[in-house]
Tab-separated table of C-alpha atoms in Angstrom:
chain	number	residue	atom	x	y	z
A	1	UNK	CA	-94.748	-34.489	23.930
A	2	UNK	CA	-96.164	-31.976	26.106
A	3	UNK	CA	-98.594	-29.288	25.063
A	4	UNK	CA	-99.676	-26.551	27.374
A	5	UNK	CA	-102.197	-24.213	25.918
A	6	UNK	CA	-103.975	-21.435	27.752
A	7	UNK	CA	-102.882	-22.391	31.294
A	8	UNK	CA	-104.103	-20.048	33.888
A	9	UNK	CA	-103.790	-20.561	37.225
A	10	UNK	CA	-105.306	-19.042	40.722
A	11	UNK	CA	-105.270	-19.057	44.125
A	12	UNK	CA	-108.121	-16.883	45.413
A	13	UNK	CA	-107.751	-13.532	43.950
A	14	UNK	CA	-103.915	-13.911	43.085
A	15	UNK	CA	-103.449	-15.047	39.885
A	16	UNK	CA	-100.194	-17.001	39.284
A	17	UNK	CA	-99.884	-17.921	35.859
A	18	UNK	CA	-102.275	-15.614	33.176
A	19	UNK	CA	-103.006	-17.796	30.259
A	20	UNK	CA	-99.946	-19.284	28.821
A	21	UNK	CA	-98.805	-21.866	26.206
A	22	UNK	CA	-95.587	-24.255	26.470
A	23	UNK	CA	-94.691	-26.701	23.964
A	24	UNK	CA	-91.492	-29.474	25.192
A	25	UNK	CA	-90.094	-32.070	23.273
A	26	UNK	CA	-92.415	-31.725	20.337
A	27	UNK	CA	-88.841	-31.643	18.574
A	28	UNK	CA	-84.671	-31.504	19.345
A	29	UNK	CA	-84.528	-27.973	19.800
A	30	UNK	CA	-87.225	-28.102	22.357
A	31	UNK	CA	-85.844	-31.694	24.265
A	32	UNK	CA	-84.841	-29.550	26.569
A	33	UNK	CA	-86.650	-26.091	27.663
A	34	UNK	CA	-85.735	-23.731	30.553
A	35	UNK	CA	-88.802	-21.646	31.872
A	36	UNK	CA	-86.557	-18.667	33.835
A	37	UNK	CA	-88.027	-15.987	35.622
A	38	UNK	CA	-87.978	-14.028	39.220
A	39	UNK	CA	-89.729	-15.063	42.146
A	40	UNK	CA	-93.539	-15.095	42.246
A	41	UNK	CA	-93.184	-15.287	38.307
A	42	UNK	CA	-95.376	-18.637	37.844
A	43	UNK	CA	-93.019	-20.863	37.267
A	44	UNK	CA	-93.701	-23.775	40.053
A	45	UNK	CA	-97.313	-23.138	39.597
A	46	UNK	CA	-96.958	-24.021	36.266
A	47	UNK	CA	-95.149	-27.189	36.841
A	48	UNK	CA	-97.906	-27.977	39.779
A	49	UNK	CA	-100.510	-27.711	37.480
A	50	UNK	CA	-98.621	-29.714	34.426
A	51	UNK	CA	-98.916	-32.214	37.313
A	52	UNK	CA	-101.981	-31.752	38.288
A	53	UNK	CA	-100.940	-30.641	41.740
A	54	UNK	CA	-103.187	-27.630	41.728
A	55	UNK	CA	-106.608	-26.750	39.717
A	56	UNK	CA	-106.427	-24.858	36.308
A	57	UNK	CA	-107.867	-23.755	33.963
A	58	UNK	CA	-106.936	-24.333	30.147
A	59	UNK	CA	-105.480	-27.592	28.523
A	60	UNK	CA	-102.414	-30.256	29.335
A	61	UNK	CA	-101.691	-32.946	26.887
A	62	UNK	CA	-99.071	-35.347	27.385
A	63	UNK	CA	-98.026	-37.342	24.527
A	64	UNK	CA	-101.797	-36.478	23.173
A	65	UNK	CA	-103.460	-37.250	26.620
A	66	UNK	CA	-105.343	-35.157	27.781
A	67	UNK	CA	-104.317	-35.082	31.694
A	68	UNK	CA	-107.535	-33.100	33.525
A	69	UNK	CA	-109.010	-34.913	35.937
A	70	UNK	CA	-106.174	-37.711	36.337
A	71	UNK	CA	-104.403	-37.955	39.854
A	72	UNK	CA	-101.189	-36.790	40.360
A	73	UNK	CA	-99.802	-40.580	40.881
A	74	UNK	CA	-101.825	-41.248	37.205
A	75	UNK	CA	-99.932	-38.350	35.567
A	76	UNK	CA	-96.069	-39.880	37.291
A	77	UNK	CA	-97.057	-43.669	35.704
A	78	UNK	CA	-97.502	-42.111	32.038
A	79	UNK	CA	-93.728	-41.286	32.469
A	80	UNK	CA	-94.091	-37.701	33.318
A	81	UNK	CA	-92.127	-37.286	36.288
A	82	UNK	CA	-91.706	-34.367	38.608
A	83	UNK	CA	-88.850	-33.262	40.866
A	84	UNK	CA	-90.027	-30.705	43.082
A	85	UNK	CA	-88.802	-27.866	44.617
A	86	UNK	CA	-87.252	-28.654	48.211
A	87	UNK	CA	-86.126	-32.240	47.526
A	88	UNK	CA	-88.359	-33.828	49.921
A	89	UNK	CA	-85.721	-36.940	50.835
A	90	UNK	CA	-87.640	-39.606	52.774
A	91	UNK	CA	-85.052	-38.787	56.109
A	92	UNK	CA	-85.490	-42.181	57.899
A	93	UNK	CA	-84.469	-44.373	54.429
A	94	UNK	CA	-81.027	-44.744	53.024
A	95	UNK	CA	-79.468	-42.833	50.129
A	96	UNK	CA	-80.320	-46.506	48.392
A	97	UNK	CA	-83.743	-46.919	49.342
A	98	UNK	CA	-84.438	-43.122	48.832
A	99	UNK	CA	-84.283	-43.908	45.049
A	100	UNK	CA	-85.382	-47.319	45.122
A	101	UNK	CA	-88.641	-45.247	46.304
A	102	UNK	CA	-88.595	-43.566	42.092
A	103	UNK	CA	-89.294	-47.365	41.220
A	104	UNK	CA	-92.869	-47.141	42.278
A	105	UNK	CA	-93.557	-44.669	39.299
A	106	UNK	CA	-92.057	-47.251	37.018
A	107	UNK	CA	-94.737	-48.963	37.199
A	108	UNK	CA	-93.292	-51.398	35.005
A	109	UNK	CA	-92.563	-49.418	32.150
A	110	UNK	CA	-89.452	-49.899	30.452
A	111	UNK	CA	-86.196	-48.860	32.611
A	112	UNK	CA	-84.550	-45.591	31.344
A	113	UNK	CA	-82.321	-45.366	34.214
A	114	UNK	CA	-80.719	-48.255	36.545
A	115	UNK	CA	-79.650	-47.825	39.970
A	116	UNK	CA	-76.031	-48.218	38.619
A	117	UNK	CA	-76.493	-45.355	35.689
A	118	UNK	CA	-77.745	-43.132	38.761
A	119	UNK	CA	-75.012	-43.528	41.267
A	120	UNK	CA	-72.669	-43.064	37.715
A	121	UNK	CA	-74.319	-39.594	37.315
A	122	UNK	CA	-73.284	-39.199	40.872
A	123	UNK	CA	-70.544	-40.438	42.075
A	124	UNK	CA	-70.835	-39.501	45.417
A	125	UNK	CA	-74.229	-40.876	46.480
A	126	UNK	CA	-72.131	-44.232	45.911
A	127	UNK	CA	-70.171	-43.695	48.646
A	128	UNK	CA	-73.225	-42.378	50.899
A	129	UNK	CA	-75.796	-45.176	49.637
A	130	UNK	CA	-75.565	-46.566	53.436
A	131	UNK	CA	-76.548	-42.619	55.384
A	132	UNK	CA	-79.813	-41.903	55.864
A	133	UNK	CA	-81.744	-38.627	54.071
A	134	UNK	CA	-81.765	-37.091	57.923
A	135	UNK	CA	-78.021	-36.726	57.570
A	136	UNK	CA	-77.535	-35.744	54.161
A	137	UNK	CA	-76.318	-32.107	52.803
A	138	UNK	CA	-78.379	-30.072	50.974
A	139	UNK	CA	-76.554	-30.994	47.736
A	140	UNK	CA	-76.462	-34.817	48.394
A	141	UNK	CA	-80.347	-34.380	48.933
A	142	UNK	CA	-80.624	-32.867	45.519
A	143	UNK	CA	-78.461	-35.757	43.305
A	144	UNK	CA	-80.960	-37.995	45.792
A	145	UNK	CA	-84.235	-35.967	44.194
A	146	UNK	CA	-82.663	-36.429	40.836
A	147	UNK	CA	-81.681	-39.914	40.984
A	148	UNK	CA	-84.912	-40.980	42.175
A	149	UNK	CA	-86.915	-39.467	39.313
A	150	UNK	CA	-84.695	-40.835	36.700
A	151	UNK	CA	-85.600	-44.253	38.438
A	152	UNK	CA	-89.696	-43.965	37.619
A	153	UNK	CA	-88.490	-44.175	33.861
A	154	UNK	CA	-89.435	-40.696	32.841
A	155	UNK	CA	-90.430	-40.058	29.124
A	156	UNK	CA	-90.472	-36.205	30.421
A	157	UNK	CA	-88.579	-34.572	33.414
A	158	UNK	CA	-89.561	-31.939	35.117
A	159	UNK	CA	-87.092	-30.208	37.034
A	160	UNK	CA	-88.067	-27.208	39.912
A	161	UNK	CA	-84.926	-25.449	40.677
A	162	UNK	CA	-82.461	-27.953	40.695
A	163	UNK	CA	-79.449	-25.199	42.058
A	164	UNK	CA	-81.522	-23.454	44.873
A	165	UNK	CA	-79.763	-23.196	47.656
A	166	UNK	CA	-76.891	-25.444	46.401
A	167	UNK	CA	-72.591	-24.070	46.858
A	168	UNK	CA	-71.397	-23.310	42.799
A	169	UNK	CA	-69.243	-26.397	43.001
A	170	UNK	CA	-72.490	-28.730	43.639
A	171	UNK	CA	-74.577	-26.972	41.124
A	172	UNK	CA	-72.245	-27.638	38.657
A	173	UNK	CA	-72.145	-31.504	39.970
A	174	UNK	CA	-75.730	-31.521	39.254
A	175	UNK	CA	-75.659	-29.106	35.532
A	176	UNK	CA	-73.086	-31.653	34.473
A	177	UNK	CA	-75.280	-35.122	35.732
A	178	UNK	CA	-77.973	-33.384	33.738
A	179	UNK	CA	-75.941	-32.429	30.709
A	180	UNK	CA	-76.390	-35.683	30.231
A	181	UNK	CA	-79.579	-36.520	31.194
A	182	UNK	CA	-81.022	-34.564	28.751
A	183	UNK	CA	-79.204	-36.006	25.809
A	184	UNK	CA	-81.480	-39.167	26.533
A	185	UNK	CA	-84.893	-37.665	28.413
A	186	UNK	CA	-87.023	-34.616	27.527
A	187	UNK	CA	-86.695	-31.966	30.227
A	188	UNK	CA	-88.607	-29.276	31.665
A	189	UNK	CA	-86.274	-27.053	34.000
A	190	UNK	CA	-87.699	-23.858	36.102
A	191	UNK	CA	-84.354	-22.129	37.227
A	192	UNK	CA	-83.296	-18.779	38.545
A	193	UNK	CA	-79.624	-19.392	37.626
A	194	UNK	CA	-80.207	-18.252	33.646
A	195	UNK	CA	-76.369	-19.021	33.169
A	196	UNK	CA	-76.617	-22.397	34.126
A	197	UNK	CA	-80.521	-23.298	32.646
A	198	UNK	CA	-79.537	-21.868	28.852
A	199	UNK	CA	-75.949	-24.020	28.964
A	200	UNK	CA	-78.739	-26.885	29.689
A	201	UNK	CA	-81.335	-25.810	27.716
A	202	UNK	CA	-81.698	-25.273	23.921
A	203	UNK	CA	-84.810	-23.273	24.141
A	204	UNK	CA	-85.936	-21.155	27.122
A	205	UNK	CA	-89.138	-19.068	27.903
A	206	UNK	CA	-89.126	-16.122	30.603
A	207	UNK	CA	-92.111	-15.700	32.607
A	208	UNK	CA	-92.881	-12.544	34.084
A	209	UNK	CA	-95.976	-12.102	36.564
A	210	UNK	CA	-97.621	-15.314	35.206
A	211	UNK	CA	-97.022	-14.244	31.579
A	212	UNK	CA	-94.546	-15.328	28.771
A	213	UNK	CA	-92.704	-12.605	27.781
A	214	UNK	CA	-90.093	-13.344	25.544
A	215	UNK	CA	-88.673	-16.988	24.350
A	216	UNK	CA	-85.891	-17.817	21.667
A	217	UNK	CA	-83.190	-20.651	21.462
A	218	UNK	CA	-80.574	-20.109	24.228
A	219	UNK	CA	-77.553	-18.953	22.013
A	220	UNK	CA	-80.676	-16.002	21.437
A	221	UNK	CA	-80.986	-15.121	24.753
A	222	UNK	CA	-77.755	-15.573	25.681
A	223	UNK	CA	-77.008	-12.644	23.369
A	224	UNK	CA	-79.540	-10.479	24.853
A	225	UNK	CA	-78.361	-9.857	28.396
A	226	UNK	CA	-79.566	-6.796	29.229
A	227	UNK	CA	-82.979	-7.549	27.814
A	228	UNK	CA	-82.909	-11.139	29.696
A	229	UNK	CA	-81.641	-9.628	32.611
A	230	UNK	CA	-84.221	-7.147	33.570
A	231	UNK	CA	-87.128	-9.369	32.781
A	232	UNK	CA	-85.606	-11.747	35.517
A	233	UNK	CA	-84.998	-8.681	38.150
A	234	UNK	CA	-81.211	-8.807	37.926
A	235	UNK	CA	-79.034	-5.531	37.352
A	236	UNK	CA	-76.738	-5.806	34.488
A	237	UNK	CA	-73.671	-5.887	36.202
A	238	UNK	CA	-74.537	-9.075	37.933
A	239	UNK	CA	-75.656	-10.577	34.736
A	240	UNK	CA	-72.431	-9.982	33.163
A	241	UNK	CA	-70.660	-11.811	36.649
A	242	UNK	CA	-72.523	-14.901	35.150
């Protein structure tokens, strides 16, 4: 569904992401595809180009569209929708008109997600769907992020560090709203938590200084921690903690 061949992408001298290619939901083992990697790896940039947030340079095809030169808004009404890094909750609307707001991108495709399937991913924005985003925890604004994509009927997800910043209890609120999220919608995930993103995830792709260095089915990398571990930057020991 989407096909990323030679992406490279810049911002003045600093190049973020050196010529890479990313295949997702082309078939089941790749519904769902973690791209891990360290800080300052590429990873966002990638998604912000996929987007087209940011210029690049190469080729993005979604579902054989060819998406240069369409506007961001363009790219979210084809289905492929985008949940940022930071959440970026509207803080003067409600928890309820927060994802109303994912309706827009609709666009009156075909419903994947209701209102009522969200707040059953989530049981606890049902109970909030009155407080505004101002007053909402970091977690609560995450679910909120979610729950609002899922409403603009995505035929692809992608997902920008759904656990940063988040308490373990809440990221594993979210991990198990999106266990099932991705047994109905192709995802693309960018995580730093590789524990979490290859439970998630049947495939998953490290990128290292804006280059893919090594990719495999998760139960592959999950068998390779040392390996995995120092192309994300961790030490062994606290890849073993996971």
């Amino acid at each position: 569904m989407l096909e990323v061949e030679g992406l490279r992408v810049s911002y003045g001298t600093t190049h973020a992401v050196r010529g890479i290619d990313l295949r997702v939901g082309e078939s089941a083992e790749r519904a769902a595809v973690a791209l891990l990697g360290p800080n300052g790896a590429g990873k966002t940039s990638t998604l912000r180009a996929v987007s087209q947030l940011v210029p690049y340079r190469g080729t993005v095809r979604f579902d054989g569209v060819d998406l240069r030169g369409k506007l961001p808004s363009q790219v979210a009404r084809l289905g492929l929708i985008h949940v940022p890094e930071g959440r970026h909750v509207f803080p003067t609307l409600t928890v309820h008109e927060n994802l109303q707001m994912g309706l827009v991108a609709a666009a009156g495709r075909r419903p994947v997600y209701s209102l009522a399937d969200v707040y059953d991913l989530f049981p606890a924005l049902g109970r909030l769907r009155r407080r505004g985003g101002y007053a909402l925890s970091g977690g609560e604004q995450q679910m909120v992020a979610i729950g609002r994509g899922l409403l603009g009927a995505p035929r692809l997800l992608l997902l920008d560090e759904p656990s940063l910043g988040l308490a373990p209890v809440v990221t594993e609120a979210v991990f198990a709203a999106l266990a099932q999220v991705v047994e109905r919608t192709p995802v693309l995930v960018v995580e730093q938590n590789s524990a979490m993103a290859l439970r998630l995830c049947q495939t998953a792709c490290v990128l290292v200084h804006g280059e893919l260095t090594l990719s495999g089915t998760a139960a592959e990398l999950g068998d390779r921690t040392e390996l995995l571990a120092s192309y994300l930057g961790q030490t062994t020991a606290a890849a073993a903690r996971r």
